[in-house]
Amino acid sequence: MDLCQHVLFADTFISCLVLLQVNQDISRSCLGAQSLDGLHSGSDTSPAGGSCDSFPFTTNNRDQFMIRSSIISEVMTGTVTLISWWLFTGVSYVCGLTLITNDRTATKGPHSVDLQCEYVLARGETLFSITMSRKRAAVQSFTDIAVFRPNSDSSLYAQGVTQDFKDRTTIMIVGASTVLRFDRVECEDEAAYKCTASYQTVGSTLEEAEMNLHLLAEPLTPTITLSPPTSTGYTEGQQVEFLCQGAVGKPAGHFLWFRYRDNTPVDITSLARLNPPYPSTGTCTSERISQLILNMGRLDNGMTIRCAANHTTLTKPTGFERCNSTCRQTDTITVFYTFRDSDPDVSSNPSGGTHTVGDTVTLKCNAVTNPPATYTWRKDGTVNSTSSGDELILSYLQIEDSGTYTCLATNVVGGVTYNVSKSLNINVVPTTTSPPTTTATSAQRPSPESTGAVKPDNTVVVVVCVVFGVLMITGTVIGVVISIKRRNKKAHEEERPYTTLQHRVSVPHEYGVIMSDTTRATCTSPSTEERPYTTLQHEASVPHEYGIIRKDTTQATCTSPSTDGPIYDG
């Protein structure tokens, strides 16, 4: 007899003792009633709801009854004490078989999840098989999908299971559990699953337990459309509708909107309207549409708009991450816009309206538009055909360059031409005059001479020419004077013929000796005072009071103030 049968026997035994105790209580009441008959004649002392006629007590059996009642009371007291000890010490035992299952949640796609039936079998009992079945929401009954036989450690798919289900699942027995493992989860797998165990205890019996597989699904790639569509761009102030549509997963997620200016994201979801989810055809997910309406402004030129799905299976987008499979982004948006009320901005460099003759001034005109504006310059109403850019350069200013300069800016947006203008006064004063400090704005007109090219300064040219002429005349006069002096000097001097000297040859002369000695020659006079000689280098000549001593490779001359003298040839 196993423990489960012992517990059953104890339960039956306690029930019998309880019945005996009730019978003893009634008998004891009747016995007490009969003992008092003599004292209370005619009174009814029977126990409530009963009669003492069935309990005739005599003097002989009264003692036996009292002994039997005492024994029954002791047995009941001991039994209750034993059961209390079992409960206090925590002793418990499972009779038959218990199945343990738990609900699971899986994500649609290539994600793994196990459905497990754990069993606890009492000692001495036999488990024959565990059958796993499934019931989808739209089906009324369970359908078998697998049978597990722990005794033979075998598991088989049930008849009617598709090959696709077999390809993406695995069935196995792991310890005291049967396992259905999904390697890839599809929408059809979301269902209620039941494990039915067939085992033998006193007789053959069945035990059942259910569990549910809940499905999550990630959002799919949405689509984003613009209305009105355009491939060229929008004009400032134009209203544009952005629609983001797609599967938002299971349970239904929603869309977030981001605007990018200079690659910096800003969450503008609060400006959008999100429609309720609706079932996606052929799937177990939901779809949604989110609508965003924006009025285009000049700051929106070059921006992009992104729509991203937000779901419990994903990390919430912030806009800084790369756009992945759950978001879409527009191409760069072009916005055309024209002038503001303050356009154009006209300035001069150097600043101020008064300038000095000879200065160079650059006039600058600026207006921020898309497409870029074109510029025309006028001086006192006359168009300067040579300056059509945003800058006008006035070089070497003259008095006649004074006037009112006007910049005319032109821009075309949406087939409409826009024109704005602004003027600046330029006042040119001579260098000796203290310039005034006032400026004015007026109508526009550039001077024909102010073409941006460099103009020659006539004053400087005249001064240069005069200086150059004076220098030329002065040089000519000096040259003539020197030439006349040299001519007069030669007229008073008589040049003596030179003497040719050979190397290391000396020739006597009435004034001394002329000698060719490679590097020197001497010339003396008839006076008793000897004249010093002069060393001659090649191609050199040395003045002497009697003439010029010159060494010219092979000849030297010596002249004296005398008017006559022989010629000596060496």
XYZ file of C-alpha atoms in Angstrom:
570
model
C 0.000 0.000 0.000
C 1.545 3.349 -1.102
C 1.278 6.646 0.704
C -1.747 7.851 -1.306
C -3.675 4.672 -0.166
C -2.570 5.266 3.435
C -3.951 8.769 3.334
C -7.222 7.467 1.852
C -7.484 4.804 4.556
C -6.809 7.383 7.260
C -9.520 9.597 5.867
C -12.033 6.740 5.900
C -11.004 5.723 9.378
C -11.468 9.263 10.687
C -14.939 9.388 9.122
C -15.927 6.193 10.915
C -14.598 7.519 14.204
C -16.631 10.671 13.747
C -19.811 8.591 13.249
C -19.019 6.532 16.341
C -18.428 9.679 18.354
C -21.822 11.055 17.313
C -23.485 7.758 18.293
C -21.726 7.836 21.656
C -22.839 11.385 22.287
C -26.492 10.393 21.674
C -26.182 7.309 23.869
C -24.624 9.351 26.675
C -27.510 11.777 26.496
C -30.095 8.975 26.664
C -28.256 7.341 29.569
C -28.351 10.569 31.523
C -32.011 10.995 30.732
C -32.945 7.539 32.009
C -31.066 8.150 35.269
C -33.224 11.133 36.027
C -36.650 9.528 35.338
C -37.277 8.963 38.982
C -36.642 12.525 39.896
C -38.546 14.189 37.086
C -41.465 11.992 36.232
C -43.367 12.997 33.170
C -40.643 15.279 31.831
C -39.084 14.802 28.377
C -35.299 14.678 28.657
C -34.604 13.039 25.297
C -31.847 14.573 23.149
C -33.107 17.162 20.701
C -34.343 15.678 17.477
C -34.137 12.036 18.676
C -35.661 9.339 20.816
C -34.062 7.280 23.565
C -36.243 4.260 22.870
C -33.452 2.710 20.823
C -30.990 3.028 23.714
C -32.349 0.765 26.524
C -29.706 0.770 29.246
C -29.531 -1.752 32.029
C -27.299 -1.856 35.005
C -25.039 -4.488 33.364
C -24.399 -2.798 30.028
C -24.071 0.761 31.372
C -20.452 0.170 32.460
C -19.551 -1.427 29.123
C -20.897 1.586 27.274
C -18.838 3.969 29.314
C -15.625 1.967 28.683
C -16.285 1.830 24.899
C -16.866 5.590 24.746
C -13.598 6.260 26.501
C -11.658 4.078 24.012
C -13.223 5.815 20.979
C -12.340 9.232 22.391
C -8.678 8.246 22.890
C -8.380 6.889 19.313
C -9.850 10.044 17.826
C -7.518 12.207 19.890
C -4.449 10.270 18.666
C -5.551 10.372 15.006
C -6.129 14.127 15.092
C -2.709 14.609 16.716
C -0.976 12.564 13.955
C -2.670 14.487 11.157
C -1.793 17.800 12.837
C 1.862 16.708 12.970
C 1.819 15.961 9.208
C 0.447 19.401 8.470
C 2.853 21.140 10.830
C 5.999 19.451 9.384
C 4.930 20.225 5.773
C 4.764 16.655 4.601
C 2.789 16.518 1.335
C 2.459 14.075 -1.477
C 0.971 14.266 -4.980
C -1.454 11.547 -5.822
C -1.926 10.863 -9.573
C -0.290 13.301 -12.116
C 0.079 17.081 -12.259
C 0.745 19.164 -15.446
C 2.452 22.568 -15.275
C 2.189 25.041 -18.175
C 2.908 28.767 -18.650
C 1.784 31.342 -21.197
C 4.520 32.611 -23.539
C 5.004 35.706 -25.724
C 6.918 35.612 -29.017
C 7.834 38.103 -31.740
C 6.806 37.364 -35.287
C 9.708 36.397 -37.486
C 12.947 34.477 -36.922
C 12.687 34.470 -33.136
C 12.842 31.327 -30.942
C 10.274 30.424 -28.253
C 9.468 27.177 -26.359
C 6.039 25.852 -25.336
C 6.596 23.414 -22.468
C 4.428 20.907 -20.584
C 6.044 19.827 -17.323
C 4.569 16.786 -15.550
C 4.834 15.440 -11.979
C 3.923 11.731 -11.673
C 3.124 10.023 -8.359
C 5.122 6.946 -7.312
C 3.707 3.726 -8.592
C 1.719 5.432 -11.381
C 2.437 5.074 -15.110
C 2.472 7.851 -17.770
C 1.495 6.600 -21.201
C 1.619 9.745 -23.402
C 1.180 13.508 -23.594
C -0.643 14.982 -26.587
C -0.245 18.690 -27.521
C -3.077 20.313 -29.446
C -3.873 23.837 -30.657
C -6.957 26.008 -31.081
C -6.860 29.307 -32.946
C -9.184 32.174 -32.132
C -11.421 31.548 -35.134
C -11.686 27.769 -34.472
C -14.037 26.083 -31.975
C -12.042 22.941 -31.115
C -8.459 21.831 -30.491
C -6.431 20.055 -33.178
C -3.603 17.661 -32.309
C -0.152 18.737 -33.443
C 2.249 16.370 -31.593
C 2.321 13.203 -29.419
C 5.056 12.568 -26.829
C 5.771 9.136 -25.251
C 8.198 9.598 -22.343
C 8.556 5.850 -21.653
C 10.043 5.315 -25.116
C 11.525 8.830 -25.366
C 9.788 9.383 -28.703
C 7.839 12.296 -30.164
C 5.895 12.476 -33.387
C 3.951 15.134 -35.272
C 0.262 14.410 -35.553
C -1.376 13.668 -38.851
C -2.473 16.721 -40.803
C 0.393 18.978 -39.622
C 1.776 20.982 -42.569
C 5.339 20.681 -43.765
C 5.859 24.410 -43.204
C 5.011 23.949 -39.518
C 7.418 21.006 -39.266
C 10.201 23.002 -40.967
C 10.110 25.844 -38.450
C 9.446 23.828 -35.254
C 11.104 21.077 -33.221
C 9.403 18.632 -30.790
C 11.384 16.890 -28.031
C 11.326 15.472 -24.505
C 13.614 17.199 -22.027
C 13.643 15.565 -18.593
C 10.105 15.562 -17.206
C 8.888 18.012 -19.857
C 7.604 17.897 -23.388
C 8.737 20.847 -25.557
C 7.456 22.404 -28.791
C 10.142 24.832 -29.988
C 9.440 27.481 -32.645
C 12.480 28.612 -34.638
C 10.359 31.059 -36.607
C 7.004 32.403 -35.463
C 4.172 33.265 -37.826
C 0.781 34.873 -37.299
C -0.997 31.483 -37.372
C 1.003 30.329 -34.323
C -0.836 32.682 -31.991
C -3.343 30.305 -30.337
C -4.337 28.381 -27.215
C -2.315 25.181 -26.668
C -3.396 22.194 -24.524
C -1.407 19.307 -23.093
C -3.374 16.077 -22.358
C -1.587 13.406 -20.285
C -2.776 9.780 -20.333
C -1.649 7.830 -17.240
C -2.689 4.981 -14.943
C -3.467 5.338 -11.252
C -6.276 3.159 -9.776
C -7.533 3.025 -13.352
C -6.714 4.769 -16.649
C -7.348 8.513 -16.531
C -6.517 11.814 -18.293
C -5.090 15.115 -17.042
C -5.245 18.388 -19.058
C -3.575 21.810 -18.866
C -3.755 24.816 -21.213
C -1.428 27.698 -22.126
C -1.460 30.585 -24.627
C 1.106 31.843 -27.113
C 0.813 35.626 -27.485
C 2.288 37.230 -30.570
C 4.154 40.497 -31.068
C 4.920 41.867 -34.526
C 7.438 44.559 -35.442
C 6.372 47.449 -37.707
C 7.181 47.294 -41.402
C 8.690 49.977 -43.618
C 6.201 52.847 -44.039
C 5.626 55.019 -47.088
C 5.720 58.814 -47.105
C 4.010 60.958 -49.731
C 3.799 64.707 -50.311
C 0.782 66.577 -51.600
C 0.978 68.427 -53.883
C 3.871 66.432 -55.323
C 6.665 68.395 -56.966
C 10.086 67.779 -58.446
C 11.114 71.436 -58.499
C 10.096 72.912 -55.149
C 7.496 74.938 -53.264
C 6.964 78.667 -52.811
C 7.089 80.487 -49.506
C 3.732 80.271 -47.701
C 2.540 77.234 -49.674
C 0.790 74.496 -47.633
C 2.136 70.949 -48.038
C 0.603 67.717 -46.676
C 2.843 64.811 -45.628
C 1.226 61.350 -45.254
C 2.986 58.438 -43.508
C 1.301 55.039 -43.895
C 2.266 51.460 -43.092
C 2.042 48.433 -40.806
C 2.635 49.499 -37.191
C 3.017 45.985 -35.752
C 1.144 44.017 -33.090
C -0.036 45.485 -30.816
C -0.542 48.592 -32.938
C 2.230 51.185 -32.635
C 2.309 54.739 -34.000
C 4.466 57.157 -36.036
C 6.900 59.894 -34.982
C 7.780 62.909 -37.170
C 11.160 64.689 -37.341
C 12.189 67.838 -39.239
C 15.851 68.285 -40.204
C 17.414 71.710 -40.710
C 21.198 71.741 -41.040
C 21.145 68.004 -40.162
C 19.658 68.727 -36.719
C 16.457 66.757 -35.917
C 13.466 68.323 -34.166
C 10.504 66.185 -33.038
C 7.343 67.702 -34.578
C 4.989 64.765 -33.848
C 2.701 67.107 -31.920
C 1.883 68.871 -35.213
C 0.611 65.628 -36.804
C -2.717 63.804 -36.633
C -2.712 60.009 -36.086
C -5.617 57.926 -37.413
C -6.928 54.817 -35.541
C -5.338 51.459 -36.477
C -7.075 49.091 -38.866
C -6.296 45.410 -39.717
C -3.614 44.797 -42.289
C -4.842 42.539 -45.063
C -3.381 39.025 -44.901
C -1.404 39.650 -41.696
C -1.963 39.705 -37.945
C -0.697 43.285 -37.639
C -2.385 46.684 -37.892
C -1.846 49.646 -40.208
C -2.069 53.359 -39.523
C -1.958 56.704 -41.323
C -0.401 59.843 -39.851
C -0.986 63.252 -41.445
C 1.336 66.261 -41.115
C 0.552 69.675 -42.676
C 3.226 72.394 -42.876
C 3.323 75.908 -44.344
C 6.589 76.319 -46.229
C 8.903 79.149 -45.127
C 12.343 80.364 -46.171
C 13.875 78.493 -43.219
C 12.475 75.250 -44.670
C 14.610 75.553 -47.793
C 16.962 72.550 -47.783
C 15.114 70.676 -45.019
C 14.052 66.997 -44.932
C 11.106 65.318 -43.143
C 11.309 61.837 -41.561
C 8.507 59.489 -40.463
C 9.562 56.687 -38.064
C 7.524 53.875 -36.481
C 7.496 53.555 -32.687
C 6.682 50.148 -31.148
C 7.201 48.126 -27.964
C 9.603 45.814 -29.821
C 11.828 48.741 -30.852
C 13.973 51.363 -29.182
C 12.145 54.680 -29.366
C 13.554 56.757 -32.258
C 15.223 60.097 -31.417
C 15.969 61.284 -34.953
C 19.739 61.087 -34.512
C 20.001 57.450 -35.635
C 20.266 56.358 -39.256
C 16.970 55.764 -41.018
C 16.434 51.974 -40.952
C 13.745 49.572 -42.179
C 11.041 51.146 -39.980
C 11.311 54.749 -41.179
C 11.162 56.838 -44.343
C 12.625 60.246 -45.179
C 11.849 62.764 -47.924
C 14.356 64.134 -50.386
C 15.742 67.593 -49.729
C 12.903 70.107 -50.046
C 13.419 73.332 -52.029
C 11.501 76.465 -51.067
C 11.513 79.559 -53.324
C 11.128 82.947 -51.610
C 11.495 86.602 -52.542
C 12.507 89.825 -50.771
C 11.696 90.841 -47.237
C 10.522 94.354 -46.407
C 14.052 95.436 -45.431
C 15.723 94.235 -48.665
C 18.064 95.114 -50.198
C 20.857 96.057 -47.829
C 23.204 98.689 -49.395
C 26.550 99.576 -47.804
C 29.891 101.164 -48.729
C 33.475 100.292 -47.835
C 34.935 102.437 -46.399
C 31.694 103.422 -44.726
C 30.328 106.944 -44.735
C 28.946 109.086 -47.529
C 31.868 111.545 -47.943
C 35.153 110.604 -49.566
C 38.282 112.379 -50.837
C 39.490 112.765 -54.410
C 41.630 109.763 -55.320
C 39.902 107.352 -52.901
C 38.499 103.955 -53.919
C 35.036 103.016 -52.641
C 33.212 99.671 -52.964
C 29.412 99.693 -52.903
C 27.746 96.427 -51.814
C 24.120 95.362 -52.386
C 22.688 92.252 -50.675
C 19.276 90.535 -50.603
C 18.639 86.927 -49.466
C 16.294 85.247 -51.955
C 15.866 81.922 -53.719
C 16.624 81.911 -56.587
C 19.380 84.521 -55.995
C 18.484 88.074 -56.981
C 20.087 89.976 -59.867
C 21.396 93.536 -59.363
C 21.554 96.708 -61.464
C 23.345 99.922 -60.416
C 22.240 103.437 -61.310
C 23.832 106.846 -60.727
C 21.384 109.717 -60.643
C 18.941 107.588 -62.635
C 21.400 106.460 -65.323
C 21.986 102.694 -65.659
C 25.611 101.601 -65.336
C 25.737 98.932 -68.028
C 29.176 97.686 -66.987
C 28.220 96.854 -63.368
C 25.469 94.232 -62.993
C 26.753 92.349 -59.942
C 26.152 92.901 -56.258
C 29.289 95.102 -56.027
C 30.176 98.421 -57.657
C 33.822 99.593 -57.340
C 34.542 103.320 -57.722
C 38.304 103.803 -58.192
C 40.246 107.124 -57.989
C 37.188 109.177 -57.138
C 36.833 112.593 -58.744
C 34.509 115.453 -57.947
C 32.233 114.447 -60.782
C 31.701 110.997 -59.162
C 29.567 112.595 -56.466
C 25.905 111.651 -56.672
C 23.176 109.225 -55.641
C 23.856 105.534 -56.320
C 20.900 103.147 -56.380
C 20.876 99.328 -56.307
C 17.903 97.694 -58.063
C 17.420 94.000 -57.037
C 15.202 91.667 -59.099
C 13.866 88.201 -58.176
C 11.386 85.856 -59.922
C 9.314 83.387 -57.821
C 6.438 81.321 -59.191
C 6.494 83.247 -62.448
C 6.107 86.607 -60.654
C 8.853 89.250 -60.880
C 9.706 91.227 -57.752
C 11.812 94.432 -57.664
C 13.215 96.377 -54.730
C 15.761 99.211 -54.608
C 17.735 101.277 -52.149
C 19.988 104.357 -52.628
C 23.195 105.697 -51.112
C 24.754 109.190 -51.483
C 28.437 109.513 -52.348
C 30.051 112.969 -51.858
C 33.596 113.524 -53.184
C 35.599 116.534 -51.881
C 39.118 117.839 -52.635
C 41.930 116.728 -50.369
C 42.375 120.270 -48.921
C 38.767 120.589 -47.928
C 37.492 119.276 -44.646
C 34.787 116.865 -45.722
C 31.261 117.137 -44.318
C 29.945 114.134 -42.378
C 26.352 113.869 -43.656
C 24.923 111.214 -45.958
C 21.609 110.927 -47.748
C 19.566 108.456 -49.723
C 17.856 109.299 -52.921
C 16.973 107.998 -56.350
C 19.507 105.743 -58.050
C 21.887 106.529 -60.877
C 25.557 105.530 -61.430
C 27.948 107.857 -63.316
C 29.051 106.673 -66.757
C 32.634 107.223 -65.665
C 32.162 105.012 -62.586
C 32.698 101.736 -64.368
C 34.785 99.994 -61.794
C 37.981 100.407 -63.920
C 41.095 102.269 -62.642
C 41.196 105.907 -63.858
C 44.580 107.754 -64.243
C 45.285 110.670 -61.868
C 46.191 113.691 -64.163
C 47.742 115.705 -61.357
C 50.264 113.026 -60.552
C 51.154 112.551 -64.216
C 51.801 116.283 -64.716
C 54.002 116.485 -61.633
C 56.059 113.486 -62.749
C 56.531 114.909 -66.236
C 57.650 118.325 -64.910
C 60.197 116.786 -62.541
C 61.542 114.553 -65.282
C 61.869 117.541 -67.690
C 63.712 119.650 -65.119
C 66.154 116.834 -64.489
C 66.772 116.388 -68.213
C 67.433 120.105 -68.765
C 69.717 120.296 -65.725
C 71.737 117.308 -66.902
C 72.095 118.745 -70.366
C 73.382 122.117 -69.060
C 75.903 120.426 -66.775
C 77.169 118.268 -69.629
C 77.641 121.260 -71.914
C 79.581 123.159 -69.235
C 81.916 120.255 -68.570
C 82.507 119.738 -72.276
C 83.422 123.408 -72.781
C 85.860 123.348 -69.867
C 87.602 120.259 -71.191
C 87.890 121.755 -74.658
C 89.496 124.969 -73.282
C 91.973 123.010 -71.183
C 93.127 120.963 -74.137
C 93.650 124.107 -76.118
C 96.271 125.332 -73.607
C 98.070 122.029 -73.367
C 100.308 120.454 -75.942
C 100.269 116.779 -75.925
C 103.680 115.143 -76.193
C 104.089 112.064 -78.311
C 104.254 108.852 -76.414
C 107.256 106.495 -76.420
C 106.876 102.829 -77.061
C 108.705 100.760 -74.497
C 109.633 97.154 -74.752
C 109.662 94.874 -71.748
C 112.398 95.847 -69.339
C 113.705 98.582 -71.660
C 114.444 102.093 -70.452
C 114.822 105.149 -72.603
C 116.517 108.398 -71.480
C 114.464 111.508 -71.724
C 115.387 115.090 -71.175
C 113.077 115.062 -68.197
C 114.099 111.713 -66.881
C 113.970 108.017 -67.718
C 110.919 106.174 -68.940
C 111.305 102.518 -68.177
C 109.002 99.599 -68.816
C 109.545 97.182 -65.928
C 106.399 95.100 -66.043
C 104.627 96.881 -63.282
C 106.212 100.280 -62.874
C 107.590 103.293 -64.679
C 109.276 106.426 -63.447
C 109.419 109.894 -64.775
C 111.822 112.466 -63.475
C 112.299 116.109 -64.263
C 115.554 118.001 -64.984
C 115.367 119.458 -61.535
C 117.689 118.159 -58.907
C 114.700 116.835 -56.984
C 113.974 113.282 -57.945
C 110.364 112.567 -58.752
C 108.886 109.488 -57.272
C 107.915 106.708 -59.582
C 104.427 105.451 -59.976
C 103.449 101.792 -60.032
C 101.217 101.064 -62.976
C 98.696 98.288 -63.125
C 97.359 96.870 -66.361
C 95.151 99.333 -68.178
C 95.963 101.991 -65.516
C 97.232 105.571 -65.841
C 98.513 107.890 -63.184
C 98.529 111.688 -63.417
C 101.889 113.424 -62.963
C 102.736 117.078 -62.807
C 104.675 116.657 -66.014
C 102.088 114.677 -67.783
C 100.375 111.265 -67.616
C 102.184 108.012 -67.045
C 100.106 105.180 -68.458
C 100.811 101.485 -68.668
C 98.987 100.053 -71.615
C 100.517 96.613 -71.983
C 103.489 97.729 -74.154
C 103.573 101.466 -74.083
C 103.784 104.375 -71.756
C 103.861 108.118 -72.380
C 105.421 110.880 -70.538
C 104.572 114.425 -71.363
C 105.952 117.594 -69.929
C 104.925 121.195 -69.959
C 107.797 121.843 -72.436
C 106.806 122.680 -75.962
C 109.519 120.616 -77.533
C 111.445 117.416 -76.979
C 112.744 114.456 -78.965
C 110.908 111.268 -79.473
C 112.600 108.087 -78.338
C 111.674 104.712 -79.644
C 112.609 101.767 -77.521
